[in-house]
PDB file of C-alpha atoms in Angstrom:
ATOM      1  CA  UNK A 206       0.007   0.231   0.217  1.00  0.00           C
ATOM      2  CA  UNK A 207       1.487   3.428  -0.791  1.00  0.00           C
ATOM      3  CA  UNK A 208       2.015   6.486   1.661  1.00  0.00           C
ATOM      4  CA  UNK A 209      -1.104   7.945  -0.676  1.00  0.00           C
ATOM      5  CA  UNK A 210      -3.423   5.469  -0.039  1.00  0.00           C
ATOM      6  CA  UNK A 211      -3.003   5.174   3.308  1.00  0.00           C
ATOM      7  CA  UNK A 212      -3.437   8.575   4.136  1.00  0.00           C
ATOM      8  CA  UNK A 213      -6.692   8.508   2.070  1.00  0.00           C
ATOM      9  CA  UNK A 214      -7.724   5.719   4.623  1.00  0.00           C
ATOM     10  CA  UNK A 215      -6.581   7.138   7.424  1.00  0.00           C
ATOM     11  CA  UNK A 216      -8.386  10.497   6.656  1.00  0.00           C
ATOM     12  CA  UNK A 217     -11.767   8.231   5.712  1.00  0.00           C
ATOM     13  CA  UNK A 218     -10.878   6.796   9.128  1.00  0.00           C
ATOM     14  CA  UNK A 219     -10.660   9.687  10.852  1.00  0.00           C
ATOM     15  CA  UNK A 220     -13.540  11.477   9.370  1.00  0.00           C
ATOM     16  CA  UNK A 221     -15.743   8.286  10.622  1.00  0.00           C
ATOM     17  CA  UNK A 222     -14.426   8.910  13.946  1.00  0.00           C
ATOM     18  CA  UNK A 223     -15.230  12.548  13.654  1.00  0.00           C
ATOM     19  CA  UNK A 224     -18.656  11.360  12.405  1.00  0.00           C
ATOM     20  CA  UNK A 225     -19.645   9.155  15.324  1.00  0.00           C
ATOM     21  CA  UNK A 226     -18.394  11.743  18.182  1.00  0.00           C
ATOM     22  CA  UNK A 227     -20.703  13.970  16.690  1.00  0.00           C
ATOM     23  CA  UNK A 228     -23.477  11.942  16.609  1.00  0.00           C
ATOM     24  CA  UNK A 229     -22.858  10.629  20.426  1.00  0.00           C
ATOM     25  CA  UNK A 230     -22.795  14.369  21.268  1.00  0.00           C
ATOM     26  CA  UNK A 231     -25.932  15.314  19.177  1.00  0.00           C
ATOM     27  CA  UNK A 232     -27.826  12.298  21.016  1.00  0.00           C
ATOM     28  CA  UNK A 233     -26.593  13.590  24.149  1.00  0.00           C
ATOM     29  CA  UNK A 234     -27.890  16.967  23.488  1.00  0.00           C
ATOM     30  CA  UNK A 235     -31.410  15.298  22.419  1.00  0.00           C
ATOM     31  CA  UNK A 236     -31.599  13.283  25.810  1.00  0.00           C
ATOM     32  CA  UNK A 237     -30.527  16.434  27.865  1.00  0.00           C
ATOM     33  CA  UNK A 238     -33.127  18.442  26.027  1.00  0.00           C
ATOM     34  CA  UNK A 239     -35.383  15.376  26.931  1.00  0.00           C
ATOM     35  CA  UNK A 240     -34.824  15.043  30.316  1.00  0.00           C
ATOM     36  CA  UNK A 241     -35.294  18.904  30.774  1.00  0.00           C
ATOM     37  CA  UNK A 242     -38.460  18.737  29.221  1.00  0.00           C
ATOM     38  CA  UNK A 243     -39.807  15.869  31.752  1.00  0.00           C
ATOM     39  CA  UNK A 244     -38.381  17.889  34.326  1.00  0.00           C
ATOM     40  CA  UNK A 245     -40.193  21.263  33.332  1.00  0.00           C
ATOM     41  CA  UNK A 246     -43.492  19.363  32.494  1.00  0.00           C
ATOM     42  CA  UNK A 247     -43.636  16.918  35.819  1.00  0.00           C
ATOM     43  CA  UNK A 248     -42.428  19.292  38.490  1.00  0.00           C
ATOM     44  CA  UNK A 249     -45.482  20.645  39.493  1.00  0.00           C
ATOM     45  CA  UNK A 250     -47.436  17.371  39.608  1.00  0.00           C
ATOM     46  CA  UNK A 251     -44.400  15.407  41.106  1.00  0.00           C
ATOM     47  CA  UNK A 252     -44.006  18.586  43.947  1.00  0.00           C
ATOM     48  CA  UNK A 253     -48.119  17.871  44.846  1.00  0.00           C
ATOM     49  CA  UNK A 254     -47.658  13.994  44.844  1.00  0.00           C
ATOM     50  CA  UNK A 255     -44.945  14.459  47.667  1.00  0.00           C
ATOM     51  CA  UNK A 256     -46.705  16.644  49.586  1.00  0.00           C
ATOM     52  CA  UNK A 257     -50.288  14.862  49.200  1.00  0.00           C
ATOM     53  CA  UNK A 258     -48.332  11.845  49.772  1.00  0.00           C
ATOM     54  CA  UNK A 259     -46.621  12.695  52.905  1.00  0.00           C
ATOM     55  CA  UNK A 260     -49.557  14.393  54.235  1.00  0.00           C
ATOM     56  CA  UNK A 261     -51.341  11.360  54.353  1.00  0.00           C
ATOM     57  CA  UNK A 262     -48.475   9.530  55.737  1.00  0.00           C
ATOM     58  CA  UNK A 263     -48.571  12.452  58.737  1.00  0.00           C
ATOM     59  CA  UNK A 264     -52.600  12.348  59.442  1.00  0.00           C
ATOM     60  CA  UNK A 265     -51.826   8.480  59.627  1.00  0.00           C
ATOM     61  CA  UNK A 266     -49.072   8.160  61.511  1.00  0.00           C
ATOM     62  CA  UNK A 267     -50.024  10.709  63.998  1.00  0.00           C
ATOM     63  CA  UNK A 268     -54.179   9.477  64.033  1.00  0.00           C
ATOM     64  CA  UNK A 269     -53.714   5.849  63.640  1.00  0.00           C
ATOM     65  CA  UNK A 270     -54.344   3.342  60.905  1.00  0.00           C
ATOM     66  CA  UNK A 271     -56.816   4.599  58.243  1.00  0.00           C
ATOM     67  CA  UNK A 272     -59.537   2.766  57.747  1.00  0.00           C
ATOM     68  CA  UNK A 273     -61.888   3.034  54.403  1.00  0.00           C
ATOM     69  CA  UNK A 274     -63.832   6.041  55.908  1.00  0.00           C
ATOM     70  CA  UNK A 275     -60.434   7.844  56.711  1.00  0.00           C
ATOM     71  CA  UNK A 276     -59.532   7.331  53.149  1.00  0.00           C
ATOM     72  CA  UNK A 277     -62.028   8.501  51.601  1.00  0.00           C
ATOM     73  CA  UNK A 278     -62.675  11.629  53.604  1.00  0.00           C
ATOM     74  CA  UNK A 279     -59.152  12.309  52.903  1.00  0.00           C
ATOM     75  CA  UNK A 280     -59.677  12.337  49.281  1.00  0.00           C
ATOM     76  CA  UNK A 281     -62.876  14.366  49.413  1.00  0.00           C
ATOM     77  CA  UNK A 282     -60.896  16.714  52.037  1.00  0.00           C
ATOM     78  CA  UNK A 283     -58.203  17.175  48.894  1.00  0.00           C
ATOM     79  CA  UNK A 284     -60.821  17.222  45.880  1.00  0.00           C
ATOM     80  CA  UNK A 285     -63.361  19.611  47.718  1.00  0.00           C
ATOM     81  CA  UNK A 286     -60.302  22.368  48.849  1.00  0.00           C
ATOM     82  CA  UNK A 287     -59.099  22.071  45.184  1.00  0.00           C
ATOM     83  CA  UNK A 288     -62.030  22.885  43.840  1.00  0.00           C
ATOM     84  CA  UNK A 289     -63.042  25.863  46.044  1.00  0.00           C
ATOM     85  CA  UNK A 290     -59.720  27.156  45.457  1.00  0.00           C
ATOM     86  CA  UNK A 291     -59.847  26.667  41.718  1.00  0.00           C
ATOM     87  CA  UNK A 292     -63.628  28.288  41.795  1.00  0.00           C
ATOM     88  CA  UNK A 293     -62.462  31.687  43.706  1.00  0.00           C
ATOM     89  CA  UNK A 294     -59.642  32.200  41.653  1.00  0.00           C
ATOM     90  CA  UNK A 295     -61.352  31.255  38.089  1.00  0.00           C
ATOM     91  CA  UNK A 296     -64.384  33.602  39.616  1.00  0.00           C
ATOM     92  CA  UNK A 297     -62.048  36.442  40.045  1.00  0.00           C
ATOM     93  CA  UNK A 298     -59.155  36.099  37.060  1.00  0.00           C
ATOM     94  CA  UNK A 299     -61.598  34.658  34.789  1.00  0.00           C
ATOM     95  CA  UNK A 300     -59.046  35.181  31.698  1.00  0.00           C
ATOM     96  CA  UNK A 301     -57.314  31.932  32.360  1.00  0.00           C
ATOM     97  CA  UNK A 302     -53.760  31.147  33.221  1.00  0.00           C
ATOM     98  CA  UNK A 303     -50.639  33.658  32.395  1.00  0.00           C
ATOM     99  CA  UNK A 304     -48.746  31.977  29.512  1.00  0.00           C
ATOM    100  CA  UNK A 305     -45.372  31.077  31.138  1.00  0.00           C
ATOM    101  CA  UNK A 306     -42.205  30.808  28.820  1.00  0.00           C
ATOM    102  CA  UNK A 307     -40.408  27.659  29.282  1.00  0.00           C
ATOM    103  CA  UNK A 308     -37.466  29.200  31.278  1.00  0.00           C
ATOM    104  CA  UNK A 309     -40.475  30.443  33.940  1.00  0.00           C
ATOM    105  CA  UNK A 310     -41.799  26.918  34.122  1.00  0.00           C
ATOM    106  CA  UNK A 311     -38.238  25.249  34.306  1.00  0.00           C
ATOM    107  CA  UNK A 312     -37.242  27.682  37.104  1.00  0.00           C
ATOM    108  CA  UNK A 313     -40.546  27.451  38.803  1.00  0.00           C
ATOM    109  CA  UNK A 314     -40.184  23.495  38.901  1.00  0.00           C
ATOM    110  CA  UNK A 315     -36.874  24.306  40.892  1.00  0.00           C
ATOM    111  CA  UNK A 316     -38.198  26.674  43.140  1.00  0.00           C
ATOM    112  CA  UNK A 317     -41.367  24.218  43.801  1.00  0.00           C
ATOM    113  CA  UNK A 318     -39.647  23.274  47.221  1.00  0.00           C
ATOM    114  CA  UNK A 319     -41.461  25.871  48.686  1.00  0.00           C
ATOM    115  CA  UNK A 320     -45.048  24.584  47.859  1.00  0.00           C
ATOM    116  CA  UNK A 321     -43.908  21.020  49.117  1.00  0.00           C
ATOM    117  CA  UNK A 322     -42.191  22.284  52.317  1.00  0.00           C
ATOM    118  CA  UNK A 323     -44.861  24.835  52.948  1.00  0.00           C
ATOM    119  CA  UNK A 324     -47.833  22.361  52.143  1.00  0.00           C
ATOM    120  CA  UNK A 325     -45.969  19.357  54.444  1.00  0.00           C
ATOM    121  CA  UNK A 326     -45.804  21.623  57.022  1.00  0.00           C
ATOM    122  CA  UNK A 327     -49.148  22.568  57.195  1.00  0.00           C
ATOM    123  CA  UNK A 328     -49.911  18.907  57.056  1.00  0.00           C
ATOM    124  CA  UNK A 329     -47.949  18.539  59.879  1.00  0.00           C
ATOM    125  CA  UNK A 330     -50.140  20.886  62.001  1.00  0.00           C
ATOM    126  CA  UNK A 331     -53.216  19.684  60.569  1.00  0.00           C
ATOM    127  CA  UNK A 332     -52.636  16.249  61.248  1.00  0.00           C
ATOM    128  CA  UNK A 333     -51.708  16.610  64.919  1.00  0.00           C
ATOM    129  CA  UNK A 334     -55.521  17.555  65.568  1.00  0.00           C
ATOM    130  CA  UNK A 335     -57.386  14.441  67.132  1.00  0.00           C
ATOM    131  CA  UNK A 336     -60.013  12.063  65.750  1.00  0.00           C
ATOM    132  CA  UNK A 337     -61.992  12.484  62.380  1.00  0.00           C
ATOM    133  CA  UNK A 338     -61.614  15.560  61.455  1.00  0.00           C
ATOM    134  CA  UNK A 339     -58.220  15.337  61.063  1.00  0.00           C
ATOM    135  CA  UNK A 340     -58.024  13.413  57.779  1.00  0.00           C
ATOM    136  CA  UNK A 341     -60.082  15.736  55.560  1.00  0.00           C
ATOM    137  CA  UNK A 342     -58.783  18.959  57.101  1.00  0.00           C
ATOM    138  CA  UNK A 343     -55.166  17.770  56.741  1.00  0.00           C
ATOM    139  CA  UNK A 344     -55.700  16.868  53.003  1.00  0.00           C
ATOM    140  CA  UNK A 345     -57.485  20.483  52.280  1.00  0.00           C
ATOM    141  CA  UNK A 346     -54.875  22.300  54.252  1.00  0.00           C
ATOM    142  CA  UNK A 347     -52.364  20.735  52.207  1.00  0.00           C
ATOM    143  CA  UNK A 348     -53.693  21.335  49.247  1.00  0.00           C
ATOM    144  CA  UNK A 349     -54.616  24.710  49.735  1.00  0.00           C
ATOM    145  CA  UNK A 350     -51.261  25.365  50.949  1.00  0.00           C
ATOM    146  CA  UNK A 351     -49.917  23.791  48.174  1.00  0.00           C
ATOM    147  CA  UNK A 352     -51.926  25.820  45.338  1.00  0.00           C
ATOM    148  CA  UNK A 353     -51.120  29.103  47.061  1.00  0.00           C
ATOM    149  CA  UNK A 354     -47.635  28.916  47.463  1.00  0.00           C
ATOM    150  CA  UNK A 355     -47.453  27.819  44.079  1.00  0.00           C
ATOM    151  CA  UNK A 356     -48.485  30.948  43.309  1.00  0.00           C
ATOM    152  CA  UNK A 357     -45.451  32.737  44.850  1.00  0.00           C
ATOM    153  CA  UNK A 358     -43.447  29.940  42.775  1.00  0.00           C
ATOM    154  CA  UNK A 359     -44.180  31.562  39.663  1.00  0.00           C
ATOM    155  CA  UNK A 360     -43.730  34.882  40.993  1.00  0.00           C
ATOM    156  CA  UNK A 361     -40.480  33.940  42.209  1.00  0.00           C
ATOM    157  CA  UNK A 362     -39.404  31.698  39.221  1.00  0.00           C
ATOM    158  CA  UNK A 363     -40.438  34.942  36.817  1.00  0.00           C
ATOM    159  CA  UNK A 364     -38.286  37.393  38.847  1.00  0.00           C
ATOM    160  CA  UNK A 365     -35.160  34.798  38.742  1.00  0.00           C
ATOM    161  CA  UNK A 366     -35.983  34.230  35.177  1.00  0.00           C
ATOM    162  CA  UNK A 367     -35.236  37.976  34.621  1.00  0.00           C
ATOM    163  CA  UNK A 368     -32.039  38.189  36.357  1.00  0.00           C
ATOM    164  CA  UNK A 369     -30.461  34.905  35.493  1.00  0.00           C
ATOM    165  CA  UNK A 370     -29.097  33.066  32.736  1.00  0.00           C
ATOM    166  CA  UNK A 371     -30.174  30.058  34.302  1.00  0.00           C
ATOM    167  CA  UNK A 372     -32.798  27.623  32.065  1.00  0.00           C
ATOM    168  CA  UNK A 373     -32.200  30.225  29.243  1.00  0.00           C
ATOM    169  CA  UNK A 374     -31.434  28.099  26.469  1.00  0.00           C
ATOM    170  CA  UNK A 375     -34.990  26.039  25.810  1.00  0.00           C
TER     171      UNK A 375
END
């Protein structure tokens, strides 16, 4: 094999390696973007799941093992609180939700810790109520707190989005 042929083969091999490296890097970028999208789209629901599950555990731990009626009343307390808060805010702010940029939504998911922490703290307090009413009140307190503090999360996220480059590339 001549030296020119060896250079041509090496160059082709180098080009193939560069193409593979570029494909891997592109694949990692796409994967990273997918994870960011999953985080952004699920952060609030995930935070709420943590809060409501923790509140059920708190009231169950302090009030004793839940029976069917306690579990149903917990669910009803959560559902009624959700409907009442929703109704109050929809009647007052009837134009619907604010369009949030992907950047604000990403940052909001990061500061969702405030909603989770506040609602679990309220759940802890409500779970100390003795008797049957601890169940629906713990659920309702958790939901109301999570939703109201969630609004603050958006304000913080908007402020942070305007002041930082965090989550700028969407």
